[in-house]
């Protein structure tokens, strides 16, 4: 069954053609959910914009639309309001029929796209030999959520973890590790300290710096002993990353490692093809590309360096090689890069270069998904009290411990392993949701009390709504009520109508997230859904409903609400529990 908003749009499009001719077949009727239930369930604002083209009064245009509108079996009431708004109230029977259909559908009324694409999502991207820190939360969690949503929509999704696993710093690090006993028993935390020690030696000891440079040459030339040490560094780092991804409930089936080193053999040919496309120019001994449309502060064309004067390559070269691989080898039709907002210009220049080189034609969608910074209480970038980097593992530890304290206070007699399991789901869910619920481009303040609150737009609030519903079903079974019995859904009370209208928005919201690449839209929807359920729960008795028919109907509404909450949270990479 077509989702509700799409069905309403189709009725209005047909009315536009009937009233004004075939030229308006593709005119957007501008249908939106009403912000105030006093003015109906949905509002169409097309008359306001159409009036100018038709040289008529907006209200007259609206009246003609209403006269041509097929209200049969869908609308209970259609009214023209104000200067030309068309307000519609959906018939209760139509709402009941549609919510019954999504209750019977494991995808909750969300059909898979009829135009699936091969999508590559580039996210997380930590650096080898460095511990992941709080700054990695955003790319990792946003990327994971988008990959999940796009897969649910029906796209063929591959996540790629563009590891920082190559470069001159590895000569320095490998040389230092080799001279201090190798890395066989090192842990990732040791490597953080080793990196700092190696950098200090590189800066202060010219002889060591020279040995490190020679080690870079050995690495680039494929010296087996040096490569073996490098491989061990990479493997050790991946074990650390994998452990943190597991703790964050990142879907590893959607994320493969493919670091900068994977493109080493491709860099020369990238330069050759850019040259053949007429894009390369020399500037002070370096090779650069001048992507169209980019200028510096002086108004001159802005260069993007792709090979340094000494013959070395840069991030831009590797990013171009990675994009070319994704387009040609993986057959990507859509590439999404999830990085912080400071890289916006870099990726805009990369995208323009891909277009000009002929590697990505206009049928290929290229998106940079920028995000803001995590701030501390002082509204400065989040640091430890001593000003150091906050380790990601420590953040997860604290999230789980704080959630455990809440769970233990509420249910001290619950088995310890169960309390720990719930604390993990609630704590990590709160951490991830706080990141995803704000508009990604904005900075947000890291606030434990707010993210773990059981009220407001938080993961615990949504998880608790799910728990409340599941406890209702347990209570029903304890009372001998067949909570799974088939029942006709009826929509009579205002709170029932409001809940059903929210439930029917789910497909539209998921599609909007997939198109805009903004997970906060799904967060906001789930919060509105949970809030609508709480109002329904308070005003419409379920287990104590006045008759069996009404009780069965309301149990059905509660069940589909729980499934929508669970599915929506799952698309965000957040789990649910049966009890809290």
XYZ file of C-alpha atoms in Angstrom:
580
model
C 0.000 0.000 0.000
C 1.256 3.493 -0.868
C 2.245 5.414 2.256
C -0.218 8.044 3.410
C 1.576 11.214 2.385
C 2.358 9.829 -1.061
C -1.303 8.810 -1.462
C -2.427 12.332 -0.557
C 0.088 13.844 -2.974
C -1.181 11.587 -5.760
C -4.771 12.750 -5.153
C -3.691 16.386 -5.324
C -1.624 15.850 -8.471
C -4.630 14.274 -10.149
C -6.731 17.250 -9.040
C -4.196 19.702 -10.480
C -4.327 17.953 -13.863
C -8.118 17.841 -13.776
C -8.419 21.501 -12.822
C -5.565 23.083 -14.805
C -4.487 20.633 -17.501
C -1.746 18.118 -18.183
C 0.993 20.761 -17.939
C 0.662 20.502 -14.159
C 1.112 16.738 -13.962
C 4.527 17.160 -12.308
C 3.662 20.174 -10.184
C 4.550 19.599 -6.539
C 1.323 19.940 -4.518
C 3.426 20.932 -1.473
C 1.664 18.565 0.918
C 2.932 18.707 4.487
C 1.670 17.334 7.817
C -0.303 20.003 9.661
C 1.414 21.559 12.640
C -1.922 22.062 14.428
C -4.588 19.294 14.455
C -7.293 21.975 14.509
C -6.467 22.567 10.847
C -6.677 18.942 9.763
C -4.066 16.246 9.329
C -2.300 17.513 6.200
C -2.071 20.798 4.336
C -1.438 21.495 0.635
C 0.065 24.888 -0.135
C 0.356 24.631 -3.924
C -2.376 27.217 -4.579
C -0.184 29.973 -3.180
C 2.590 29.434 -5.734
C 0.312 28.388 -8.615
C -1.774 31.535 -8.370
C 1.041 33.703 -9.728
C 1.411 31.599 -12.859
C -2.343 31.447 -13.379
C -2.841 35.153 -12.528
C -5.672 34.253 -10.192
C -6.315 34.767 -6.498
C -4.774 31.953 -4.403
C -8.072 31.220 -2.693
C -9.844 30.855 -6.051
C -7.120 28.446 -7.189
C -7.535 26.488 -3.969
C -11.296 26.264 -4.497
C -10.763 24.871 -8.008
C -8.336 22.271 -6.630
C -10.818 21.202 -3.957
C -13.596 20.924 -6.528
C -11.428 18.579 -8.608
C -10.100 16.567 -5.651
C -11.164 12.943 -5.273
C -11.978 12.729 -1.562
C -13.636 9.325 -1.808
C -12.427 6.743 0.772
C -9.464 8.861 1.921
C -10.615 12.252 3.198
C -13.222 12.934 5.829
C -13.034 16.685 5.391
C -11.406 19.099 2.906
C -11.376 22.840 3.568
C -9.872 25.984 2.123
C -8.370 28.154 4.840
C -6.794 31.585 4.958
C -5.547 33.016 1.677
C -5.446 29.615 -0.075
C -4.331 26.722 2.095
C -6.092 23.410 1.538
C -6.518 21.457 4.778
C -7.496 17.805 4.715
C -8.604 15.481 7.491
C -8.062 11.808 6.716
C -11.042 9.515 7.249
C -10.787 7.376 10.380
C -11.525 4.242 8.332
C -8.641 5.029 5.981
C -6.291 5.516 8.925
C -7.398 2.226 10.458
C -6.938 0.371 7.168
C -3.464 1.775 6.642
C -2.179 1.173 10.150
C -3.513 -2.387 9.970
C -1.516 -2.847 6.755
C 1.741 -1.664 8.324
C 1.062 -3.843 11.370
C 0.990 -6.842 9.024
C 4.140 -5.731 7.182
C 7.558 -6.565 8.633
C 8.936 -3.427 6.934
C 6.225 -1.229 8.465
C 4.911 -0.006 5.134
C 8.338 0.864 3.758
C 8.736 -0.595 0.256
C 12.234 -1.009 -1.115
C 13.269 1.575 -3.674
C 12.545 0.750 -7.294
C 15.803 2.489 -8.279
C 18.527 0.856 -6.136
C 22.054 2.220 -6.411
C 25.503 0.913 -5.573
C 26.442 3.206 -2.684
C 29.874 3.513 -1.090
C 29.928 5.277 2.277
C 33.342 6.422 3.529
C 33.339 6.821 7.315
C 35.260 6.436 10.578
C 38.816 6.567 9.139
C 41.026 6.449 12.260
C 44.819 6.481 12.017
C 46.916 3.372 12.422
C 49.129 3.348 15.536
C 46.900 5.867 17.287
C 44.134 5.183 19.746
C 40.625 6.193 18.733
C 39.377 9.225 20.646
C 36.089 11.027 21.269
C 36.442 12.878 17.964
C 35.922 9.605 16.082
C 32.397 9.180 17.444
C 30.768 11.484 14.921
C 32.074 10.037 11.657
C 31.682 6.476 12.931
C 28.135 6.780 14.282
C 26.765 9.058 11.551
C 28.305 6.874 8.837
C 26.982 3.670 10.394
C 23.463 5.119 10.706
C 23.433 6.351 7.102
C 24.718 3.020 5.799
C 21.964 1.212 7.718
C 19.247 3.572 6.441
C 20.398 3.364 2.825
C 20.514 -0.438 3.016
C 17.006 -0.509 4.527
C 15.754 1.674 1.677
C 17.050 -0.985 -0.694
C 20.399 0.287 -1.949
C 23.464 -1.943 -2.308
C 25.642 -0.372 0.396
C 29.336 -0.819 1.105
C 31.044 1.094 3.884
C 34.747 1.764 3.512
C 37.054 2.623 6.381
C 39.721 4.836 4.788
C 42.429 4.145 7.370
C 45.353 6.487 7.719
C 47.852 3.644 7.304
C 50.574 5.127 5.084
C 52.934 8.065 4.946
C 56.261 9.419 6.156
C 55.287 9.111 9.833
C 55.453 5.322 9.535
C 59.165 5.435 8.805
C 59.630 7.369 12.026
C 57.387 5.056 14.041
C 58.695 1.760 12.640
C 62.285 2.851 13.185
C 61.606 3.835 16.772
C 59.731 0.618 17.508
C 62.466 -1.467 15.907
C 65.145 0.204 18.003
C 63.180 -0.222 21.228
C 62.343 -3.895 21.012
C 59.676 -4.389 18.350
C 55.918 -4.448 18.755
C 55.073 -8.078 19.436
C 53.707 -7.354 22.913
C 52.651 -3.762 22.425
C 49.119 -2.588 23.085
C 47.538 0.316 21.262
C 47.916 2.599 24.304
C 51.673 1.891 24.193
C 51.700 3.043 20.580
C 50.248 6.410 21.558
C 53.182 6.995 23.872
C 55.580 5.510 21.320
C 54.321 7.870 18.659
C 55.006 10.844 20.893
C 58.450 9.492 21.785
C 59.257 8.820 18.135
C 58.202 12.340 17.141
C 60.331 13.828 19.885
C 63.363 11.798 18.756
C 62.703 12.756 15.136
C 62.657 16.438 16.060
C 65.638 16.344 18.418
C 67.976 13.658 17.049
C 69.223 14.318 13.475
C 70.762 10.846 13.198
C 67.501 9.174 14.162
C 65.645 11.439 11.754
C 67.920 10.285 8.946
C 67.386 6.608 9.842
C 63.627 7.242 9.878
C 63.784 8.778 6.399
C 65.673 5.757 5.141
C 63.010 3.571 6.722
C 60.366 5.429 4.717
C 62.298 4.644 1.543
C 62.572 0.998 2.595
C 58.825 0.890 3.230
C 58.006 2.449 -0.123
C 60.401 0.117 -1.935
C 58.847 -2.960 -0.349
C 61.617 -4.029 2.030
C 60.185 -7.182 3.591
C 61.374 -6.588 7.159
C 59.984 -3.067 7.129
C 56.721 -4.222 5.574
C 56.410 -6.931 8.201
C 56.714 -4.348 10.974
C 54.206 -2.113 9.196
C 51.735 -5.005 8.810
C 51.999 -5.743 12.521
C 51.263 -2.092 13.305
C 48.198 -2.206 11.066
C 46.983 -5.530 12.490
C 47.421 -4.324 16.077
C 45.516 -1.150 15.289
C 42.681 -3.025 13.592
C 42.262 -5.235 16.646
C 41.869 -2.085 18.728
C 39.419 -0.549 16.260
C 37.368 -3.748 16.010
C 37.043 -3.977 19.776
C 35.707 -0.418 19.947
C 33.361 -0.923 16.967
C 31.915 -3.964 18.737
C 31.383 -1.974 21.922
C 29.697 0.795 19.912
C 27.463 -1.763 18.141
C 28.741 -0.677 14.736
C 27.500 -2.969 11.961
C 30.744 -4.508 10.704
C 28.925 -6.224 7.826
C 28.610 -2.727 6.361
C 32.182 -1.549 6.952
C 35.353 -2.908 5.394
C 38.910 -1.691 5.902
C 40.523 -0.145 2.860
C 43.244 2.268 3.876
C 45.385 4.765 2.032
C 48.020 2.077 1.384
C 45.581 0.224 -0.885
C 46.011 2.947 -3.493
C 49.810 3.264 -3.529
C 50.181 1.529 -6.868
C 47.445 3.702 -8.402
C 48.885 7.145 -7.681
C 51.160 7.402 -10.715
C 48.297 6.518 -13.058
C 46.067 9.101 -11.359
C 48.630 11.746 -12.295
C 48.895 10.378 -15.847
C 45.122 10.449 -16.383
C 44.792 13.955 -14.959
C 47.497 15.003 -17.396
C 45.745 13.297 -20.313
C 42.540 15.128 -19.359
C 44.408 18.427 -19.597
C 43.958 19.222 -15.913
C 47.557 19.240 -14.680
C 49.625 22.380 -14.349
C 52.998 23.027 -12.749
C 53.278 25.486 -9.867
C 56.622 26.097 -8.166
C 57.750 22.583 -9.040
C 54.559 20.895 -7.814
C 51.808 19.464 -9.971
C 48.380 20.984 -9.331
C 44.810 20.898 -10.585
C 42.679 24.038 -10.748
C 39.099 22.780 -10.291
C 36.560 25.072 -11.918
C 34.752 27.486 -9.627
C 37.323 27.739 -6.823
C 39.186 30.939 -6.116
C 41.383 32.127 -3.279
C 41.013 35.319 -1.268
C 42.963 37.170 -3.923
C 40.434 36.136 -6.556
C 42.919 33.902 -8.326
C 42.098 30.274 -9.207
C 42.674 27.989 -6.231
C 45.079 25.089 -6.813
C 44.790 21.569 -5.438
C 48.245 20.003 -5.166
C 48.334 16.389 -6.341
C 52.127 15.867 -6.370
C 54.652 17.767 -4.308
C 57.881 19.217 -5.635
C 59.831 16.242 -4.203
C 57.550 13.774 -6.005
C 55.504 12.875 -2.923
C 51.752 12.502 -3.010
C 49.104 14.065 -0.797
C 45.686 13.276 0.640
C 44.087 14.735 -2.479
C 45.905 12.234 -4.699
C 44.906 9.316 -2.513
C 41.294 10.524 -2.326
C 41.164 10.782 -6.117
C 42.598 7.272 -6.439
C 40.077 5.924 -3.922
C 37.179 7.585 -5.742
C 38.353 6.264 -9.099
C 38.577 2.737 -7.623
C 35.078 3.014 -6.189
C 33.681 4.226 -9.490
C 35.464 1.865 -11.844
C 36.068 -1.286 -9.827
C 33.163 -1.238 -7.362
C 30.742 0.338 -9.829
C 29.634 2.995 -7.357
C 26.728 5.160 -8.483
C 26.723 7.191 -5.289
C 29.665 7.984 -2.978
C 29.165 9.484 0.480
C 32.027 10.901 2.565
C 31.350 11.430 6.281
C 33.990 13.800 7.675
C 34.158 16.941 9.766
C 33.052 20.231 8.264
C 36.612 21.550 7.962
C 37.097 19.282 4.945
C 34.160 20.716 3.010
C 36.271 22.640 0.505
C 38.663 19.710 0.036
C 35.852 17.377 -0.999
C 34.135 20.006 -3.118
C 37.396 20.332 -5.083
C 37.767 16.540 -5.278
C 34.226 16.206 -6.643
C 34.765 18.903 -9.267
C 38.013 17.247 -10.342
C 36.263 13.892 -10.684
C 33.684 15.542 -12.949
C 36.256 17.364 -15.085
C 38.437 14.255 -15.419
C 35.428 12.363 -16.718
C 35.604 9.772 -13.948
C 32.192 10.684 -12.515
C 29.479 11.800 -14.915
C 26.335 13.614 -13.823
C 24.538 10.332 -13.161
C 26.880 9.685 -10.224
C 25.859 11.279 -6.932
C 28.722 12.605 -4.806
C 28.021 13.803 -1.274
C 30.142 15.202 1.494
C 28.372 14.758 4.837
C 29.975 17.361 7.114
C 29.555 17.495 10.858
C 30.431 19.875 13.654
C 32.585 19.545 16.756
C 31.866 17.914 20.118
C 32.182 20.606 22.778
C 32.818 20.385 26.478
C 30.804 22.267 29.143
C 32.998 25.313 28.448
C 31.817 25.191 24.817
C 35.340 24.525 23.621
C 36.430 21.299 21.868
C 35.919 18.431 24.310
C 39.170 17.612 26.166
C 40.223 15.986 29.407
C 40.642 18.244 32.434
C 44.359 18.322 31.732
C 43.683 19.380 28.151
C 44.423 15.996 26.590
C 42.479 13.944 24.073
C 39.558 11.973 25.515
C 39.991 8.313 24.576
C 36.972 6.674 22.986
C 37.288 3.571 25.138
C 37.129 5.695 28.274
C 34.000 7.465 27.007
C 32.276 4.114 26.413
C 33.363 2.929 29.871
C 31.830 5.974 31.506
C 28.614 5.697 29.464
C 28.149 2.114 30.615
C 29.036 2.855 34.248
C 26.653 5.803 34.457
C 23.871 3.725 32.883
C 24.657 0.863 35.267
C 24.207 3.181 38.251
C 20.747 4.122 36.968
C 19.757 0.505 36.281
C 21.069 -0.671 39.666
C 19.217 2.101 41.507
C 15.938 1.111 39.815
C 16.381 -2.682 40.032
C 19.062 -3.600 42.593
C 17.897 -7.220 42.770
C 18.217 -7.852 39.057
C 20.972 -10.387 38.160
C 24.356 -8.714 37.699
C 24.922 -9.898 34.139
C 21.496 -8.631 33.150
C 22.160 -5.225 34.699
C 25.447 -5.012 32.807
C 23.774 -5.984 29.528
C 21.049 -3.357 29.975
C 23.646 -0.770 31.002
C 25.556 -1.416 27.786
C 22.499 -0.980 25.556
C 21.280 2.104 27.419
C 24.684 3.747 27.920
C 26.009 3.253 24.401
C 22.600 4.099 22.961
C 22.561 7.364 24.909
C 26.072 8.214 23.714
C 25.263 7.571 20.054
C 21.819 9.180 20.113
C 23.186 12.412 21.598
C 25.457 12.619 18.586
C 22.816 11.720 16.017
C 19.910 13.763 17.405
C 21.472 17.159 16.762
C 21.746 18.562 13.239
C 25.061 17.085 12.201
C 26.492 20.341 10.875
C 26.167 21.930 14.301
C 28.542 21.626 17.231
C 26.983 20.030 20.304
C 27.816 20.081 24.007
C 28.738 16.738 25.555
C 26.462 16.454 28.610
C 26.125 13.126 30.445
C 23.059 14.165 32.461
C 21.143 15.251 29.396
C 22.029 12.260 27.205
C 21.087 9.732 29.931
C 17.861 11.484 30.953
C 14.687 9.400 30.897
C 12.713 12.343 29.546
C 13.249 14.596 26.561
C 14.686 13.696 23.182
C 17.109 10.997 24.390
C 17.723 7.339 23.661
C 16.710 6.266 27.209
C 13.347 8.015 26.747
C 12.712 6.096 23.521
C 14.026 2.830 24.950
C 11.796 3.311 27.983
C 8.767 3.819 25.741
C 9.588 0.479 24.109
C 9.997 -1.148 27.534
C 6.639 0.221 28.683
C 4.902 -1.372 25.712
C 6.645 -4.711 26.173
C 5.745 -4.717 29.879
C 2.113 -4.100 28.896
C 2.154 -7.270 26.817
C 3.763 -9.248 29.647
C 1.059 -7.998 32.015
C -1.629 -8.977 29.501
C -0.351 -12.545 29.336
C -0.097 -12.741 33.111
C -3.770 -11.709 33.254
C -4.734 -14.407 30.761
C -5.353 -11.973 27.899
C -4.504 -13.191 24.418
C -2.463 -10.151 23.456
C -1.638 -11.614 20.032
C -5.191 -12.345 18.961
C -6.327 -10.850 15.676
C -8.289 -7.662 16.192
C -9.791 -4.961 14.020
C -8.155 -1.584 14.492
C -10.452 1.332 15.192
C -9.452 4.977 15.331
C -11.839 7.008 17.423
C -10.152 9.059 20.138
C -7.990 12.061 19.301
C -4.965 10.424 20.968
C -5.484 7.306 18.817
C -5.647 9.417 15.671
C -2.504 11.354 16.629
C -0.590 8.113 17.268
C -1.708 6.532 13.996
C -0.752 9.626 12.005
C 2.753 9.439 13.496
C 3.040 5.723 12.743
C 2.089 6.297 9.113
C 4.882 8.862 8.658
C 7.642 6.266 9.107
C 8.301 5.464 5.406
C 8.355 9.136 4.442
C 10.795 9.958 7.235
C 13.181 7.124 6.352
C 13.217 8.205 2.712
C 13.871 11.800 3.777
C 16.852 10.671 5.863
C 18.190 8.657 2.937
C 17.934 11.641 0.615
C 19.131 14.396 2.973
C 21.680 12.200 4.801
C 20.532 13.792 8.075
C 19.964 11.197 10.832
C 18.510 13.771 13.230
C 15.290 13.672 11.196
C 14.756 10.073 12.241
C 15.620 10.934 15.855
C 13.069 13.740 15.885
C 10.441 11.455 14.371
C 11.025 8.715 16.950
C 10.761 11.273 19.743
C 7.456 12.550 18.358
C 6.228 8.974 18.008
C 7.170 8.084 21.585
C 5.535 11.282 22.840
C 2.353 10.480 20.898
C 2.351 6.994 22.398
C 2.700 8.334 25.939
C -0.291 10.633 25.376
C -2.224 7.699 23.921
C -1.261 5.517 26.901
C -2.440 8.147 29.377
C -5.739 8.911 27.660
C -6.752 5.610 26.135
C -6.854 2.647 28.540
C -5.440 -0.432 26.875
C -5.699 -3.472 29.140
C -8.583 -1.856 31.000
C -10.381 -0.743 27.832
C -14.192 -0.733 28.136
C -14.633 -3.720 25.796
C -12.607 -6.535 24.259
C -12.775 -5.090 20.741
C -11.245 -1.795 21.826
C -8.631 -3.551 23.931
C -7.557 -5.652 20.949
C -7.351 -2.579 18.729
C -5.216 -0.662 21.213
C -2.916 -3.611 21.759
C -2.373 -3.647 18.005
C -1.493 0.054 18.020
C 0.896 -0.496 20.926
C 2.564 -3.399 19.134
C 3.180 -1.549 15.890
C 4.495 1.411 17.901
C 7.004 -0.841 19.670
C 8.130 -2.340 16.375
C 8.533 1.094 14.811
C 10.603 2.311 17.771
C 12.769 -0.801 17.646
C 13.230 -0.585 13.884
C 13.937 3.145 13.915
C 16.446 2.864 16.740
C 18.024 -0.080 14.933
C 18.522 2.082 11.850
C 20.431 4.478 14.102
C 22.565 1.618 15.403
C 20.886 1.697 18.819
C 19.492 -1.340 20.595
C 16.426 -1.924 22.751
C 15.867 -3.981 25.895
C 12.768 -5.695 27.224
C 13.248 -4.290 30.727
C 15.129 -1.347 32.186
